Coordinates of C-alpha atoms in Angstrom, one line a residue:
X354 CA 91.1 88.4 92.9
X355 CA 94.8 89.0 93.6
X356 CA 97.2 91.3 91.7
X357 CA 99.0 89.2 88.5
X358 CA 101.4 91.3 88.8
X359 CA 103.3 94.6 89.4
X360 CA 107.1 96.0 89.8
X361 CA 109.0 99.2 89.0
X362 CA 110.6 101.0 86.0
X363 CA 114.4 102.5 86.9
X364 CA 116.2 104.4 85.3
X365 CA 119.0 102.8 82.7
X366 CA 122.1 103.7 84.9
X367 CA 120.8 101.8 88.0
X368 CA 119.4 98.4 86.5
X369 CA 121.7 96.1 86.6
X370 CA 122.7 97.3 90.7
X371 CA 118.8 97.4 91.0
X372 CA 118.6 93.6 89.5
X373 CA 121.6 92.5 91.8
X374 CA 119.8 94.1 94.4
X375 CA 116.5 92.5 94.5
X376 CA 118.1 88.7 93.6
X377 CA 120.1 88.8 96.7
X378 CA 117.0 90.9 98.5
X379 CA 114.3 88.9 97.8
X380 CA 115.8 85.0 98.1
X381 CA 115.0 84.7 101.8
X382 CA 111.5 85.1 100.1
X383 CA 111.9 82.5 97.5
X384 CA 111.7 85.1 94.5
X385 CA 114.5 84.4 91.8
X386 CA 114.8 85.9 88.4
X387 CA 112.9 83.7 85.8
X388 CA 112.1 85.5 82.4
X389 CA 114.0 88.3 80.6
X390 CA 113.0 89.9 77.6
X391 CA 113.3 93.6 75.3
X392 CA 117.1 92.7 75.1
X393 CA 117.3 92.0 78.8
X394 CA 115.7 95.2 80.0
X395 CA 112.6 93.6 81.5
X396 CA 113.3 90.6 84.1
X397 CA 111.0 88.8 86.2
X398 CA 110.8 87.6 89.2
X399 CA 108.9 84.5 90.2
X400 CA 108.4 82.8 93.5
X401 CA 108.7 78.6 94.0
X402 CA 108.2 78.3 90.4
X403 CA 104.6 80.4 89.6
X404 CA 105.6 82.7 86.5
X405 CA 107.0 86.1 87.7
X406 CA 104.7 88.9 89.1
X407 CA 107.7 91.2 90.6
X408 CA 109.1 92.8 87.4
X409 CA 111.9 95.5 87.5
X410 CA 112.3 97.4 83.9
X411 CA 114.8 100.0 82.8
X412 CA 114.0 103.1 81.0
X413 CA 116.0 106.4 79.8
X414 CA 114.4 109.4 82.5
X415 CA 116.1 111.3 80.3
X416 CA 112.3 111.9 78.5
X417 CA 110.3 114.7 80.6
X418 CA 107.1 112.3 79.9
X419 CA 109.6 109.8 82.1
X420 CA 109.6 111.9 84.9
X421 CA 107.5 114.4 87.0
X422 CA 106.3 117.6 86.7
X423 CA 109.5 118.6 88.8
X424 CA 112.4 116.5 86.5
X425 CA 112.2 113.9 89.4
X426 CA 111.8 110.2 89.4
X427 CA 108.7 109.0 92.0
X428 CA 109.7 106.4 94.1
X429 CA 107.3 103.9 94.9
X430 CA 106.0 101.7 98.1
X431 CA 106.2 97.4 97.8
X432 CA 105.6 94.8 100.3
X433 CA 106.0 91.3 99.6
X434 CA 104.5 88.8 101.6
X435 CA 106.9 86.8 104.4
X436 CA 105.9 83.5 105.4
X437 CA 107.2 84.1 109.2
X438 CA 108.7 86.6 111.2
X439 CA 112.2 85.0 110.7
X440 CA 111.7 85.5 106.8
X441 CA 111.2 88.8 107.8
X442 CA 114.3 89.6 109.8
X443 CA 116.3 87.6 106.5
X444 CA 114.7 89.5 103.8
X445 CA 116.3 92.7 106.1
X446 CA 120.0 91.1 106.8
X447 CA 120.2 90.4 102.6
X448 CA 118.6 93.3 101.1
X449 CA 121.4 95.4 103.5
X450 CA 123.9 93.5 102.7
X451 CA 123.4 94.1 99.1
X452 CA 123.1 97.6 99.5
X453 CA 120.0 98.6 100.5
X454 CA 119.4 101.4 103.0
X455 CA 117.1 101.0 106.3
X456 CA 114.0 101.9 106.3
X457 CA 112.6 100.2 109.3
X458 CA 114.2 97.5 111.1
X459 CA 111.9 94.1 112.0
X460 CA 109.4 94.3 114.3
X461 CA 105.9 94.9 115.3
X462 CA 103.2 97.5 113.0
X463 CA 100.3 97.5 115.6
X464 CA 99.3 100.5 113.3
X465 CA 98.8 98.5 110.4
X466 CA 97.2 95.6 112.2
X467 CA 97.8 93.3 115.7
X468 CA 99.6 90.9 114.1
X469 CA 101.8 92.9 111.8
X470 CA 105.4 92.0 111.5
X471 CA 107.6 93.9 109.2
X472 CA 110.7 95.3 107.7
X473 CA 111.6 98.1 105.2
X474 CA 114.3 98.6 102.8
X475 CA 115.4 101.4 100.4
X476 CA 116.5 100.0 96.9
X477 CA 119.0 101.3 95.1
X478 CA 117.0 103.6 93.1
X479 CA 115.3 104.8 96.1
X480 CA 111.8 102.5 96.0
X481 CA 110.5 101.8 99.6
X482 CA 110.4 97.4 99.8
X483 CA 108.8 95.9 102.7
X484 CA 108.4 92.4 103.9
X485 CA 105.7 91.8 106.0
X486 CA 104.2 88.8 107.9
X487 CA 100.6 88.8 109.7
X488 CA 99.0 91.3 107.7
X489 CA 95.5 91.9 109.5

């Protein structure tokens, strides 16, 4: 079965850059934001109107049971699906544009199989998001 769903938890002072973020990031995939709840500290993402199953949340890390051992946030590894290998190179262009810091520009992964196309991005709270097309 595939995942229902999945996301990250940032901390209170990044959200709303974090939600700008992945909006702008994550159109050339055909994600938008669709639900919002706890007072709009929870928003979803959905993609070509299936409910959401990208969800960002914001918490205080102010709480040691927030963070690790160390006082430190984890960041985290995503990759979303791409339906080409020009999705690919978009998902790149909009997620730096909005602010996102390169982690690997388009191109080939024969590491992670021979048809592997894909780029990673930094978010704004640090989070590695990839896009990736040809996933063998």
């Amino acid at each position: 079965m595939p995942i229902s769903h999945t996301g990250v938890t940032v901390s209170t002072d990044k959200f709303k850059e974090v939600i700008a973020w992945y909006t702008a990031a994550l159109a050339p995939l055909g994600y938008a934001p669709t639900r919002s709840f706890a007072d709009g500290n929870v928003i979803g993402f959905g993609c070509d109107g299936v409910a959401p199953d990208w969800w960002v949340v914001s918490r205080d890390f102010s709480s040691t049971a927030a963070a690790t051992p160390g006082g430190t946030i984890v960041a985290t590894h995503h990759a979303f699906r791409a339906k080409d290998q020009e999705t690919v190179k978009a998902f790149h262009e909009a997620a730096l544009a909005a602010g996102g810091k390169d982690n690997g520009a388009p191109g080939p992964r024969p590491q992670y199989g021979p048809t592997n196309y894909g780029a990673f991005v930094f978010d704004p709270a640090g989070n590695n998001i990839e896009a990736v097309h040809g996933r063998d």
